[in-house]
Amino acid sequence: MRTTSSNTQAEGSNSESNLKRQPEVDDDSSDSAAKKPKAQTPVQEESEKEEKSLEIEADVAEDKGSRHTMEDAWVIMLDATLDSPGKLRCGHFAIYDGHGGRLAAEYAQRHLNANVVSAGLPRELLDVKAAKRAILDGFRKTDEDLLKESSSGGWQDGATAVCVWVIEKRVFIANIGDAKAVVARSIDGSDKGSALKAIVLTREHKAIYPQERARIQKAGGTVGSNGRLQGRLEVSRAFGDRQFKKVFGPSDAVEFVHKLLKEGLPVTAVSRRLVREAVRERRCKDNCTAIVIVFRRK
């Protein structure tokens, strides 16, 4: 069971229209406009010329403030696909806010984008659904690999994240925890001489929120009276934090047992492995007993 989670909001927005938060990740939008000969479409020629002249500039500043150490990590990649070339231009920007140490933030800094690209981030033809799926899969793989790394290394760091991928003129934003992405837009829609308004593109994941509290409790975790996960952690989703992801929820137990049965292990071995996983790996401090019952058709 994962009481904190790398469950991710992945949102896509066209940079030429208002950027609005999309409540669901399975957006049906797509860029499927039919192409026409240039000679018949002067507007298209202008659009293409504008696209070629579009430039992205980015920089970063950091300060540890009053903290003793700096636990944040960041990424600026104007070309995020040098190892996976394609027709589509892609930039990647991310901030990882570490807690309990810097190791989880640094791990995500090194591996997340590569995992997203490997998961199928579109390189030749923009597919919004495929891009979102790749981002979600990349987040999951990064967290799974990070948990293995932290378990073998004996560390328990965690990190929230806010990440941006700019694919041509489409912007995809993904976040876990309380890191935010904000876009500034002119109030009247003009490019110059207008006041700006701030639009928050992300939704915070905190244990105190009813939806997150219900998700945590359904998975077998607890939210303390102080509104913190297991009484300790304010954010409810993050990379790492393996100490908060060790208890078995019903779905986790089923997946664990099913995997072992598919591998051909006998029921006696499966029940023992289940208890051993709960006690030795996930550090269950209570008495732990499990009965595995398998129903087979003859």
XYZ file of C-alpha atoms in Angstrom:
298
model
C 0.000 0.000 0.000
C 1.204 3.462 -0.805
C -0.134 6.028 1.574
C 1.935 8.629 -0.163
C 1.959 8.181 -3.862
C 3.514 9.205 -7.099
C 0.035 9.391 -8.626
C 0.400 12.309 -10.953
C -1.666 15.016 -12.574
C -0.555 15.322 -16.172
C -2.172 18.179 -18.010
C -1.789 19.463 -21.543
C -2.514 22.968 -22.735
C -2.005 24.790 -26.007
C 0.330 27.738 -25.530
C -1.658 29.773 -28.060
C -4.880 29.632 -26.044
C -5.737 30.189 -22.397
C -3.997 27.670 -20.170
C -6.653 26.111 -17.988
C -6.343 23.241 -15.557
C -7.914 20.063 -16.828
C -9.465 18.015 -13.990
C -8.855 14.610 -15.575
C -5.765 13.140 -17.167
C -7.635 11.252 -19.907
C -8.275 14.325 -22.032
C -9.819 13.568 -25.412
C -8.280 16.641 -27.056
C -5.894 16.162 -29.957
C -4.046 18.199 -32.551
C -5.575 16.610 -35.642
C -6.262 19.619 -37.866
C -6.091 18.683 -41.546
C -3.119 20.044 -43.438
C -3.669 22.168 -46.582
C -1.307 23.305 -49.318
C 0.648 26.382 -48.290
C -0.321 28.296 -51.432
C -3.963 28.165 -50.357
C -3.428 28.948 -46.675
C -1.545 32.199 -46.002
C -2.652 32.057 -42.354
C -0.938 28.694 -42.009
C 2.241 30.141 -43.479
C 2.170 32.889 -40.877
C 1.573 30.352 -38.119
C 4.485 28.213 -39.253
C 6.773 31.243 -39.459
C 5.737 32.204 -35.927
C 6.418 28.671 -34.699
C 9.948 28.717 -36.129
C 10.687 32.030 -34.405
C 9.315 30.937 -31.045
C 12.128 30.833 -28.517
C 12.240 29.573 -24.954
C 14.489 31.184 -22.379
C 14.822 29.901 -18.837
C 17.062 30.263 -15.835
C 16.965 29.297 -12.170
C 17.931 30.751 -8.802
C 18.069 28.968 -5.463
C 18.718 29.784 -1.817
C 18.525 27.510 1.196
C 16.948 30.280 3.254
C 17.082 29.664 7.004
C 17.490 25.904 6.548
C 20.824 24.285 7.314
C 20.906 22.429 4.005
C 19.536 22.772 0.477
C 17.313 19.792 -0.359
C 15.849 21.063 -3.648
C 16.992 19.946 -7.085
C 16.052 21.335 -10.487
C 16.256 20.643 -14.200
C 16.398 22.997 -17.186
C 16.629 21.234 -20.546
C 15.867 23.352 -23.580
C 16.236 20.180 -25.652
C 15.067 17.264 -23.544
C 15.370 14.598 -26.224
C 18.992 14.689 -27.326
C 19.196 10.934 -26.742
C 15.897 10.337 -28.537
C 15.842 12.560 -31.631
C 12.656 13.284 -33.525
C 10.758 15.937 -35.435
C 9.079 17.461 -32.384
C 10.907 20.020 -30.303
C 10.692 19.252 -26.592
C 11.880 21.216 -23.569
C 11.768 20.020 -19.990
C 11.813 21.975 -16.730
C 11.385 20.627 -13.199
C 11.765 21.418 -9.517
C 12.076 18.648 -6.947
C 11.470 19.715 -3.347
C 13.237 17.237 -1.103
C 12.339 16.458 2.491
C 14.249 14.297 4.942
C 17.307 14.737 2.754
C 18.323 15.470 -0.828
C 18.737 11.949 -2.208
C 15.193 11.460 -3.537
C 15.204 14.864 -5.223
C 18.540 14.127 -6.868
C 17.397 10.684 -7.991
C 14.296 12.110 -9.675
C 16.440 14.878 -11.163
C 18.657 12.285 -12.840
C 16.065 9.757 -13.974
C 12.541 11.144 -14.420
C 12.841 12.727 -17.847
C 14.692 9.719 -19.278
C 11.940 7.453 -17.942
C 9.245 9.656 -19.494
C 10.997 9.684 -22.869
C 11.506 5.895 -22.692
C 7.816 5.443 -21.836
C 6.853 6.871 -25.227
C 6.864 10.656 -25.105
C 5.862 11.579 -28.688
C 8.828 12.477 -30.880
C 7.464 12.427 -34.438
C 3.745 13.306 -34.247
C 2.126 15.032 -31.271
C -0.383 12.776 -29.539
C -1.791 14.345 -26.354
C -3.023 11.078 -24.839
C 0.274 9.336 -25.574
C 2.206 12.209 -23.992
C 0.129 12.104 -20.814
C 0.431 8.338 -20.617
C 4.215 8.552 -21.006
C 4.463 11.158 -18.246
C 2.332 9.104 -15.858
C 4.252 5.913 -16.619
C 7.542 7.752 -16.224
C 6.514 9.026 -12.796
C 5.486 5.550 -11.669
C 8.697 3.913 -12.862
C 10.814 6.602 -11.258
C 9.116 6.094 -7.901
C 9.289 2.305 -8.108
C 13.000 2.384 -8.945
C 13.665 5.023 -6.305
C 12.013 2.884 -3.615
C 14.248 -0.052 -4.526
C 17.302 2.184 -4.468
C 16.400 3.722 -1.115
C 15.638 0.323 0.389
C 19.025 -1.080 -0.579
C 20.748 2.128 0.473
C 18.945 2.458 3.779
C 17.665 5.998 3.247
C 14.113 7.346 3.506
C 14.167 10.702 1.729
C 11.190 11.972 -0.220
C 10.560 14.707 -2.773
C 7.583 16.519 -4.204
C 7.796 17.672 -7.796
C 6.440 20.011 -10.408
C 7.467 19.290 -13.990
C 6.829 20.919 -17.354
C 7.294 19.486 -20.833
C 6.935 21.869 -23.789
C 6.329 19.869 -26.956
C 6.150 22.281 -29.881
C 3.449 24.706 -28.632
C 1.741 22.304 -26.258
C 2.572 22.527 -22.557
C 2.243 19.515 -20.257
C 2.395 19.961 -16.489
C 2.664 17.196 -13.905
C 2.941 17.545 -10.142
C 2.942 15.585 -6.919
C 2.753 17.141 -3.468
C 2.618 20.889 -2.939
C 5.004 22.229 -5.594
C 3.201 24.677 -7.893
C 3.235 25.772 -11.516
C 1.882 29.240 -12.294
C 1.417 30.915 -15.667
C 1.176 34.669 -16.189
C -1.385 35.785 -18.778
C -2.387 39.265 -19.922
C -5.829 40.202 -18.695
C -7.045 41.482 -22.084
C -5.270 38.828 -24.164
C -2.824 41.229 -25.795
C 0.914 40.691 -25.945
C 1.981 44.105 -24.677
C 0.841 46.855 -22.356
C -1.610 44.803 -20.309
C -1.730 43.869 -16.662
C -1.024 40.212 -15.930
C -3.002 37.698 -13.952
C -1.585 34.588 -12.301
C -3.203 31.237 -13.079
C -2.249 28.279 -10.887
C -2.045 25.180 -13.077
C -1.493 22.549 -10.387
C -3.489 21.116 -7.513
C -1.795 20.474 -4.186
C -1.786 17.002 -2.664
C -2.059 17.362 1.099
C -3.319 14.839 3.616
C -5.670 17.370 5.157
C -7.783 17.622 1.987
C -10.910 15.390 2.105
C -10.225 13.667 -1.236
C -6.650 12.825 -0.267
C -7.665 11.782 3.250
C -10.233 9.356 1.795
C -7.655 7.919 -0.625
C -5.125 7.399 2.162
C -7.619 5.748 4.494
C -8.924 3.493 1.723
C -5.346 2.335 1.140
C -4.921 1.490 4.819
C -3.069 4.595 5.989
C -4.046 7.171 8.587
C -4.255 10.936 8.802
C -3.585 12.371 12.250
C -5.604 15.031 14.029
C -2.962 17.507 12.902
C -3.872 16.796 9.268
C -0.603 15.010 8.525
C -0.007 11.612 6.977
C 0.646 9.111 9.773
C 0.723 12.222 11.956
C 4.028 13.314 10.401
C 3.998 14.324 6.720
C 1.920 17.200 5.362
C 2.019 16.237 1.678
C 0.189 13.091 0.626
C 2.016 12.295 -2.617
C 5.756 12.286 -3.243
C 8.635 10.404 -4.739
C 10.291 8.112 -2.213
C 9.211 8.285 1.465
C 9.343 4.509 1.646
C 8.566 4.556 5.391
C 5.077 5.782 4.477
C 4.578 3.210 1.715
C 5.283 0.032 3.613
C 1.905 -1.151 4.875
C -0.205 -3.450 2.721
C -3.494 -2.194 1.416
C -5.962 -4.754 0.000
C -4.962 -4.108 -3.621
C -1.254 -4.355 -2.829
C -1.716 -7.674 -1.045
C -3.727 -9.083 -3.938
C -1.132 -7.968 -6.497
C 1.702 -9.388 -4.384
C 0.018 -12.795 -3.976
C -1.101 -12.965 -7.601
C 2.427 -12.288 -8.841
C 3.859 -15.105 -6.726
C 1.161 -17.568 -7.789
C 1.800 -16.732 -11.452
C 5.462 -17.514 -10.830
C 4.400 -21.000 -9.762
C 5.053 -20.784 -6.014
C 2.976 -23.126 -3.794
C 0.422 -21.610 -1.436
C 2.578 -22.380 1.620
C 5.451 -20.358 0.151
C 3.143 -17.533 -0.892
C 1.670 -17.063 2.577
C 5.139 -17.039 4.126
C 6.443 -14.534 1.588
C 3.439 -12.300 2.209
C 4.058 -12.162 5.953
C 7.802 -11.780 5.495
C 7.251 -8.854 3.144
C 4.950 -7.161 5.665
C 7.236 -7.666 8.674
C 10.774 -7.535 7.325
C 10.447 -5.268 4.308
C 7.531 -3.027 5.259
C 8.352 -3.009 8.968
C 4.945 -3.984 10.341
C 5.300 -3.715 14.143
C 2.090 -5.547 15.042
C 1.477 -9.292 15.100
C 1.065 -10.373 11.504
C -0.880 -13.426 10.300
C -2.102 -14.133 6.775
C -4.127 -16.961 5.277
C -3.969 -17.368 1.503
C -6.900 -19.289 -0.007
C -6.791 -20.206 -3.700
C -9.915 -21.270 -5.589
C -9.258 -23.263 -8.750
C -11.709 -24.578 -11.290
C -11.408 -28.256 -12.239
